[in-house]
């Protein structure tokens, strides 16, 4: 991995990195914060939402004070492959910046849009090879990235000790954002879509018994709450399946990074307790 720039923050080191990905066939960028000390440290992988790069979380979330306090490496990858020759769409909710953390099966997306394999395979291996990790991992994210965190944790529970999300797309098979993206990336047959829907995965018992709790923060003033996010579907699925989900409806908060920055320390503490147990 090539280091693009380095900053000292909260006594730790933040690096912006780039590498050529064998999974996506493109250059991929990410940020990695390493707390002060020799380590080794557990890792939190953060997945960002629609239109974001690795920079949104890195500069706006205010995560690194708590990460330094708890001794946690924080990894924030880009949300999709990018560059010349990579398929795209003029809309903000499809194409570059909108990878949805799935492996696309349909043209023209399938060539590069392999974000599930990238995160759970190549990214984890690169971070473990390049940084002093304990190989204990957690995953979290926001909106589209909250969907990604939930589904990747449920589908690959052996890789993660804990999972949380901010304002996740709880059931992408039942909202406009998800229906549009899944039709493009996965095809018109809706049956395979359920394999990437957190609410439906929980209903089916996928990942059952692997996580003692799933922490969700959701602002009740979020403009996307009713049409796109639908956390009630996740809660209903969890209740039916016997999976503990802690949904905290935060009064007055919207969908922005101001919301995430307000509760990020809670999520770092939640993960640290499980990563070090």
mmCIF file of C-alpha atoms in Angstrom:
data_model
loop_
_atom_site.group_PDB
_atom_site.id
_atom_site.type_symbol
_atom_site.label_atom_id
_atom_site.label_comp_id
_atom_site.label_asym_id
_atom_site.label_seq_id
_atom_site.Cartn_x
_atom_site.Cartn_y
_atom_site.Cartn_z
ATOM 1 C CA UNK A 1 0.000 0.000 0.000
ATOM 2 C CA UNK A 2 1.183 3.504 -0.857
ATOM 3 C CA UNK A 3 0.942 6.148 1.881
ATOM 4 C CA UNK A 4 -0.516 9.351 0.438
ATOM 5 C CA UNK A 5 -0.373 11.466 3.609
ATOM 6 C CA UNK A 6 0.052 11.075 7.353
ATOM 7 C CA UNK A 7 -1.300 13.016 10.324
ATOM 8 C CA UNK A 8 -0.818 12.718 14.075
ATOM 9 C CA UNK A 9 -4.160 12.869 15.909
ATOM 10 C CA UNK A 10 -4.991 12.085 19.557
ATOM 11 C CA UNK A 11 -1.483 10.703 19.954
ATOM 12 C CA UNK A 12 -2.009 8.136 17.207
ATOM 13 C CA UNK A 13 -1.212 8.081 13.497
ATOM 14 C CA UNK A 14 -3.737 8.544 10.696
ATOM 15 C CA UNK A 15 -2.681 7.444 7.227
ATOM 16 C CA UNK A 16 -4.399 7.889 3.884
ATOM 17 C CA UNK A 17 -3.470 4.940 1.680
ATOM 18 C CA UNK A 18 -3.912 3.666 -1.862
ATOM 19 C CA UNK A 19 -3.346 0.228 -3.347
ATOM 20 C CA UNK A 20 -4.068 -1.677 -6.533
ATOM 21 C CA UNK A 21 -6.900 -4.072 -5.776
ATOM 22 C CA UNK A 22 -6.916 -7.527 -7.298
ATOM 23 C CA UNK A 23 -10.593 -7.822 -6.300
ATOM 24 C CA UNK A 24 -11.986 -4.714 -7.974
ATOM 25 C CA UNK A 25 -9.319 -4.386 -10.658
ATOM 26 C CA UNK A 26 -8.897 -0.717 -9.720
ATOM 27 C CA UNK A 27 -6.930 1.451 -7.346
ATOM 28 C CA UNK A 28 -8.666 1.618 -3.956
ATOM 29 C CA UNK A 29 -8.205 4.240 -1.255
ATOM 30 C CA UNK A 30 -8.721 4.078 2.501
ATOM 31 C CA UNK A 31 -7.704 5.662 5.790
ATOM 32 C CA UNK A 32 -6.241 3.811 8.762
ATOM 33 C CA UNK A 33 -5.905 5.234 12.286
ATOM 34 C CA UNK A 34 -3.477 3.438 14.600
ATOM 35 C CA UNK A 35 -3.727 4.429 18.285
ATOM 36 C CA UNK A 36 -0.677 5.335 20.357
ATOM 37 C CA UNK A 37 1.386 2.466 21.708
ATOM 38 C CA UNK A 38 3.052 -0.618 20.305
ATOM 39 C CA UNK A 39 -0.018 -2.812 19.974
ATOM 40 C CA UNK A 40 -1.177 -5.160 18.754
ATOM 41 C CA UNK A 41 -4.661 -3.627 18.543
ATOM 42 C CA UNK A 42 -8.121 -4.840 17.548
ATOM 43 C CA UNK A 43 -9.713 -3.312 14.441
ATOM 44 C CA UNK A 44 -12.957 -1.494 13.669
ATOM 45 C CA UNK A 45 -13.894 -1.397 9.980
ATOM 46 C CA UNK A 46 -16.137 1.537 9.082
ATOM 47 C CA UNK A 47 -18.328 1.499 5.943
ATOM 48 C CA UNK A 48 -19.591 4.850 4.693
ATOM 49 C CA UNK A 49 -22.801 5.779 2.897
ATOM 50 C CA UNK A 50 -23.939 6.952 -0.512
ATOM 51 C CA UNK A 51 -21.698 9.500 -2.289
ATOM 52 C CA UNK A 52 -18.954 9.172 0.356
ATOM 53 C CA UNK A 53 -15.262 8.455 -0.032
ATOM 54 C CA UNK A 54 -12.924 7.398 2.767
ATOM 55 C CA UNK A 55 -12.536 11.084 3.633
ATOM 56 C CA UNK A 56 -16.067 11.790 4.939
ATOM 57 C CA UNK A 57 -15.773 9.577 8.006
ATOM 58 C CA UNK A 58 -12.113 10.407 8.506
ATOM 59 C CA UNK A 59 -12.629 14.160 8.748
ATOM 60 C CA UNK A 60 -16.173 14.410 10.172
ATOM 61 C CA UNK A 61 -16.946 11.517 12.514
ATOM 62 C CA UNK A 62 -14.737 12.524 15.443
ATOM 63 C CA UNK A 63 -13.871 8.890 16.102
ATOM 64 C CA UNK A 64 -10.192 9.034 16.887
ATOM 65 C CA UNK A 65 -10.253 10.338 20.455
ATOM 66 C CA UNK A 66 -12.348 7.375 21.556
ATOM 67 C CA UNK A 67 -10.337 5.009 19.340
ATOM 68 C CA UNK A 68 -7.131 6.190 21.012
ATOM 69 C CA UNK A 69 -8.682 5.830 24.465
ATOM 70 C CA UNK A 70 -9.796 2.260 23.804
ATOM 71 C CA UNK A 71 -6.772 1.233 21.735
ATOM 72 C CA UNK A 72 -8.613 0.392 18.510
ATOM 73 C CA UNK A 73 -7.373 0.640 14.915
ATOM 74 C CA UNK A 74 -10.027 2.235 12.675
ATOM 75 C CA UNK A 75 -10.121 1.414 8.952
ATOM 76 C CA UNK A 76 -12.316 3.415 6.562
ATOM 77 C CA UNK A 77 -12.312 2.254 2.903
ATOM 78 C CA UNK A 78 -13.863 4.021 -0.061
ATOM 79 C CA UNK A 79 -17.451 3.088 -0.909
ATOM 80 C CA UNK A 80 -16.849 1.757 -4.436
ATOM 81 C CA UNK A 81 -14.297 1.242 -7.174
ATOM 82 C CA UNK A 82 -13.596 4.387 -9.161
ATOM 83 C CA UNK A 83 -11.668 5.610 -12.150
ATOM 84 C CA UNK A 84 -11.579 5.639 -15.914
ATOM 85 C CA UNK A 85 -13.235 2.589 -17.396
ATOM 86 C CA UNK A 86 -15.295 1.873 -14.260
ATOM 87 C CA UNK A 87 -19.049 1.788 -14.850
ATOM 88 C CA UNK A 88 -20.996 4.736 -13.454
ATOM 89 C CA UNK A 89 -24.407 6.362 -13.458
ATOM 90 C CA UNK A 90 -25.383 10.049 -13.336
ATOM 91 C CA UNK A 91 -27.552 9.439 -10.250
ATOM 92 C CA UNK A 92 -25.989 9.677 -6.795
ATOM 93 C CA UNK A 93 -27.462 6.349 -5.642
ATOM 94 C CA UNK A 94 -25.919 4.054 -8.274
ATOM 95 C CA UNK A 95 -22.422 3.469 -9.580
ATOM 96 C CA UNK A 96 -19.289 5.134 -8.274
ATOM 97 C CA UNK A 97 -19.820 6.152 -4.648
ATOM 98 C CA UNK A 98 -22.691 3.659 -4.320
ATOM 99 C CA UNK A 99 -21.214 0.162 -4.223
ATOM 100 C CA UNK A 100 -23.731 -1.176 -1.651
ATOM 101 C CA UNK A 101 -21.131 -3.686 -0.377
ATOM 102 C CA UNK A 102 -22.301 -6.476 -2.682
ATOM 103 C CA UNK A 103 -20.551 -8.367 -5.484
ATOM 104 C CA UNK A 104 -22.357 -7.354 -8.669
ATOM 105 C CA UNK A 105 -23.362 -10.133 -11.040
ATOM 106 C CA UNK A 106 -24.765 -8.003 -13.879
ATOM 107 C CA UNK A 107 -23.116 -6.046 -16.701
ATOM 108 C CA UNK A 108 -21.614 -3.476 -16.724
ATOM 109 C CA UNK A 109 -21.109 -3.598 -12.953
ATOM 110 C CA UNK A 110 -19.773 -7.108 -12.399
ATOM 111 C CA UNK A 111 -16.279 -6.346 -13.714
ATOM 112 C CA UNK A 112 -15.295 -3.987 -10.875
ATOM 113 C CA UNK A 113 -18.115 -3.740 -8.335
ATOM 114 C CA UNK A 114 -17.058 -6.498 -5.919
ATOM 115 C CA UNK A 115 -17.245 -4.642 -2.632
ATOM 116 C CA UNK A 116 -18.283 -7.566 -0.435
ATOM 117 C CA UNK A 117 -15.277 -9.621 -1.504
ATOM 118 C CA UNK A 118 -13.054 -6.568 -1.239
ATOM 119 C CA UNK A 119 -13.996 -5.790 2.366
ATOM 120 C CA UNK A 120 -14.167 -9.307 3.835
ATOM 121 C CA UNK A 121 -11.218 -10.651 1.858
ATOM 122 C CA UNK A 122 -8.617 -8.309 0.449
ATOM 123 C CA UNK A 123 -9.023 -5.338 2.802
ATOM 124 C CA UNK A 124 -8.862 -7.418 5.979
ATOM 125 C CA UNK A 125 -5.807 -9.305 4.746
ATOM 126 C CA UNK A 126 -4.007 -6.095 3.768
ATOM 127 C CA UNK A 127 -4.659 -4.423 7.106
ATOM 128 C CA UNK A 128 -3.569 -7.488 9.090
ATOM 129 C CA UNK A 129 -0.365 -7.692 7.040
ATOM 130 C CA UNK A 130 0.543 -4.010 7.259
ATOM 131 C CA UNK A 131 -0.509 -3.028 10.798
ATOM 132 C CA UNK A 132 -0.118 -4.438 14.343
ATOM 133 C CA UNK A 133 -3.554 -6.065 14.674
ATOM 134 C CA UNK A 134 -4.793 -8.736 17.061
ATOM 135 C CA UNK A 135 -7.001 -10.047 14.210
ATOM 136 C CA UNK A 136 -10.053 -9.331 16.386
ATOM 137 C CA UNK A 137 -12.461 -7.200 14.333
ATOM 138 C CA UNK A 138 -15.672 -5.228 14.568
ATOM 139 C CA UNK A 139 -17.653 -3.530 11.818
ATOM 140 C CA UNK A 140 -19.908 -0.477 11.705
ATOM 141 C CA UNK A 141 -21.245 1.979 9.159
ATOM 142 C CA UNK A 142 -23.791 4.606 8.177
ATOM 143 C CA UNK A 143 -26.827 4.381 5.890
ATOM 144 C CA UNK A 144 -25.686 2.326 2.870
ATOM 145 C CA UNK A 145 -22.636 1.490 4.986
ATOM 146 C CA UNK A 146 -24.874 0.520 7.893
ATOM 147 C CA UNK A 147 -26.559 -1.928 5.540
ATOM 148 C CA UNK A 148 -23.106 -3.171 4.565
ATOM 149 C CA UNK A 149 -21.939 -3.556 8.159
ATOM 150 C CA UNK A 150 -25.028 -5.532 9.156
ATOM 151 C CA UNK A 151 -25.102 -7.827 6.147
ATOM 152 C CA UNK A 152 -21.365 -8.521 6.071
ATOM 153 C CA UNK A 153 -21.350 -9.298 9.780
ATOM 154 C CA UNK A 154 -24.354 -11.615 9.467
ATOM 155 C CA UNK A 155 -22.980 -13.334 6.345
ATOM 156 C CA UNK A 156 -19.407 -13.643 7.684
ATOM 157 C CA UNK A 157 -19.797 -13.833 11.467
ATOM 158 C CA UNK A 158 -16.484 -15.663 11.902
ATOM 159 C CA UNK A 159 -14.714 -12.461 10.850
ATOM 160 C CA UNK A 160 -16.320 -10.055 13.335
ATOM 161 C CA UNK A 161 -16.881 -9.996 17.080
ATOM 162 C CA UNK A 162 -19.389 -7.157 17.039
ATOM 163 C CA UNK A 163 -21.492 -5.013 14.716
ATOM 164 C CA UNK A 164 -23.276 -1.674 14.967
ATOM 165 C CA UNK A 165 -24.771 0.875 12.601
ATOM 166 C CA UNK A 166 -25.977 4.446 12.293
ATOM 167 C CA UNK A 167 -29.234 4.940 10.349
ATOM 168 C CA UNK A 168 -28.790 1.735 8.319
ATOM 169 C CA UNK A 169 -30.821 0.810 5.270
ATOM 170 C CA UNK A 170 -32.439 -1.975 7.284
ATOM 171 C CA UNK A 171 -34.179 -3.809 4.469
ATOM 172 C CA UNK A 172 -32.924 -2.762 1.023
ATOM 173 C CA UNK A 173 -35.296 -5.160 -0.739
ATOM 174 C CA UNK A 174 -38.150 -2.996 0.559
ATOM 175 C CA UNK A 175 -36.986 0.568 -0.147
ATOM 176 C CA UNK A 176 -36.277 2.606 -3.303
ATOM 177 C CA UNK A 177 -32.515 2.919 -2.779
ATOM 178 C CA UNK A 178 -32.048 -0.803 -2.372
ATOM 179 C CA UNK A 179 -34.479 -1.858 -5.087
ATOM 180 C CA UNK A 180 -32.734 0.363 -7.628
ATOM 181 C CA UNK A 181 -29.218 -0.762 -6.685
ATOM 182 C CA UNK A 182 -30.020 -4.458 -6.373
ATOM 183 C CA UNK A 183 -31.860 -4.552 -9.703
ATOM 184 C CA UNK A 184 -28.796 -3.036 -11.370
ATOM 185 C CA UNK A 185 -26.090 -5.000 -9.553
ATOM 186 C CA UNK A 186 -27.829 -8.337 -8.916
ATOM 187 C CA UNK A 187 -30.451 -8.576 -11.669
ATOM 188 C CA UNK A 188 -34.219 -8.602 -11.976
ATOM 189 C CA UNK A 189 -34.736 -11.833 -10.024
ATOM 190 C CA UNK A 190 -35.502 -10.616 -6.512
ATOM 191 C CA UNK A 191 -34.816 -13.914 -4.747
ATOM 192 C CA UNK A 192 -31.027 -13.435 -4.490
ATOM 193 C CA UNK A 193 -31.579 -9.925 -3.128
ATOM 194 C CA UNK A 194 -32.667 -11.323 0.245
ATOM 195 C CA UNK A 195 -29.130 -12.602 0.820
ATOM 196 C CA UNK A 196 -28.058 -8.947 1.186
ATOM 197 C CA UNK A 197 -30.970 -7.682 3.300
ATOM 198 C CA UNK A 198 -30.214 -7.474 7.039
ATOM 199 C CA UNK A 199 -33.835 -7.792 8.164
ATOM 200 C CA UNK A 200 -34.447 -10.834 5.979
ATOM 201 C CA UNK A 201 -31.136 -12.439 6.992
ATOM 202 C CA UNK A 202 -32.057 -12.129 10.660
ATOM 203 C CA UNK A 203 -35.522 -13.529 9.917
ATOM 204 C CA UNK A 204 -33.858 -16.573 8.337
ATOM 205 C CA UNK A 205 -31.549 -17.084 11.306
ATOM 206 C CA UNK A 206 -28.356 -16.172 9.443
ATOM 207 C CA UNK A 207 -25.653 -15.364 11.982
ATOM 208 C CA UNK A 208 -27.856 -16.587 14.841
ATOM 209 C CA UNK A 209 -26.076 -16.738 18.185
ATOM 210 C CA UNK A 210 -22.988 -14.902 16.936
ATOM 211 C CA UNK A 211 -23.654 -11.423 18.334
ATOM 212 C CA UNK A 212 -24.898 -10.754 21.857
ATOM 213 C CA UNK A 213 -26.305 -7.395 20.743
ATOM 214 C CA UNK A 214 -26.475 -5.223 17.638
ATOM 215 C CA UNK A 215 -26.372 -1.493 18.406
ATOM 216 C CA UNK A 216 -28.343 0.817 16.106
ATOM 217 C CA UNK A 217 -28.588 4.595 16.458
ATOM 218 C CA UNK A 218 -31.253 6.364 14.393
ATOM 219 C CA UNK A 219 -32.249 10.014 14.402
ATOM 220 C CA UNK A 220 -35.994 10.594 14.548
ATOM 221 C CA UNK A 221 -35.639 13.735 12.381
ATOM 222 C CA UNK A 222 -33.868 11.821 9.615
ATOM 223 C CA UNK A 223 -35.576 12.751 6.303
ATOM 224 C CA UNK A 224 -34.972 9.219 4.971
ATOM 225 C CA UNK A 225 -36.382 7.400 8.000
ATOM 226 C CA UNK A 226 -39.817 6.420 6.705
ATOM 227 C CA UNK A 227 -39.195 5.729 3.018
ATOM 228 C CA UNK A 228 -35.642 4.372 2.905
ATOM 229 C CA UNK A 229 -34.329 3.223 6.302
ATOM 230 C CA UNK A 230 -37.267 1.444 8.032
ATOM 231 C CA UNK A 231 -35.553 0.308 11.259
ATOM 232 C CA UNK A 232 -38.861 -1.143 12.443
ATOM 233 C CA UNK A 233 -38.387 -4.000 9.953
ATOM 234 C CA UNK A 234 -35.052 -4.862 11.549
ATOM 235 C CA UNK A 235 -36.526 -4.764 15.047
ATOM 236 C CA UNK A 236 -39.474 -6.957 14.042
ATOM 237 C CA UNK A 237 -37.150 -9.497 12.439
ATOM 238 C CA UNK A 238 -34.918 -9.557 15.514
ATOM 239 C CA UNK A 239 -37.856 -10.058 17.862
ATOM 240 C CA UNK A 240 -39.154 -12.946 15.754
ATOM 241 C CA UNK A 241 -35.728 -14.584 15.582
ATOM 242 C CA UNK A 242 -34.646 -13.984 19.163
ATOM 243 C CA UNK A 243 -31.738 -11.733 18.170
ATOM 244 C CA UNK A 244 -31.031 -8.843 20.524
ATOM 245 C CA UNK A 245 -31.019 -5.482 18.730
ATOM 246 C CA UNK A 246 -30.706 -2.241 20.674
ATOM 247 C CA UNK A 247 -32.368 0.496 18.607
ATOM 248 C CA UNK A 248 -31.833 3.967 20.073
ATOM 249 C CA UNK A 249 -34.109 6.558 18.492
ATOM 250 C CA UNK A 250 -32.322 9.853 19.033
ATOM 251 C CA UNK A 251 -34.698 12.821 19.222
ATOM 252 C CA UNK A 252 -34.036 15.698 16.843
ATOM 253 C CA UNK A 253 -31.080 14.125 15.036
ATOM 254 C CA UNK A 254 -30.915 13.917 11.244
ATOM 255 C CA UNK A 255 -28.887 11.825 8.762
ATOM 256 C CA UNK A 256 -25.693 13.868 8.868
ATOM 257 C CA UNK A 257 -22.247 13.365 10.349
ATOM 258 C CA UNK A 258 -23.269 15.746 13.153
ATOM 259 C CA UNK A 259 -25.531 12.894 14.290
ATOM 260 C CA UNK A 260 -22.785 10.299 14.019
ATOM 261 C CA UNK A 261 -20.202 12.456 15.773
ATOM 262 C CA UNK A 262 -22.604 12.849 18.689
ATOM 263 C CA UNK A 263 -22.732 9.107 19.424
ATOM 264 C CA UNK A 264 -19.524 7.749 17.900
ATOM 265 C CA UNK A 265 -17.833 7.375 21.287
ATOM 266 C CA UNK A 266 -20.685 5.102 22.410
ATOM 267 C CA UNK A 267 -20.090 2.831 19.430
ATOM 268 C CA UNK A 268 -16.320 2.704 20.020
ATOM 269 C CA UNK A 269 -16.951 1.715 23.644
ATOM 270 C CA UNK A 270 -19.518 -0.895 22.558
ATOM 271 C CA UNK A 271 -17.038 -2.508 20.185
ATOM 272 C CA UNK A 272 -14.006 -2.184 22.481
ATOM 273 C CA UNK A 273 -15.788 -4.132 25.222
ATOM 274 C CA UNK A 274 -16.375 -7.023 22.828
ATOM 275 C CA UNK A 275 -13.060 -6.848 20.983
ATOM 276 C CA UNK A 276 -11.070 -7.167 24.195
ATOM 277 C CA UNK A 277 -13.252 -9.699 26.004
#
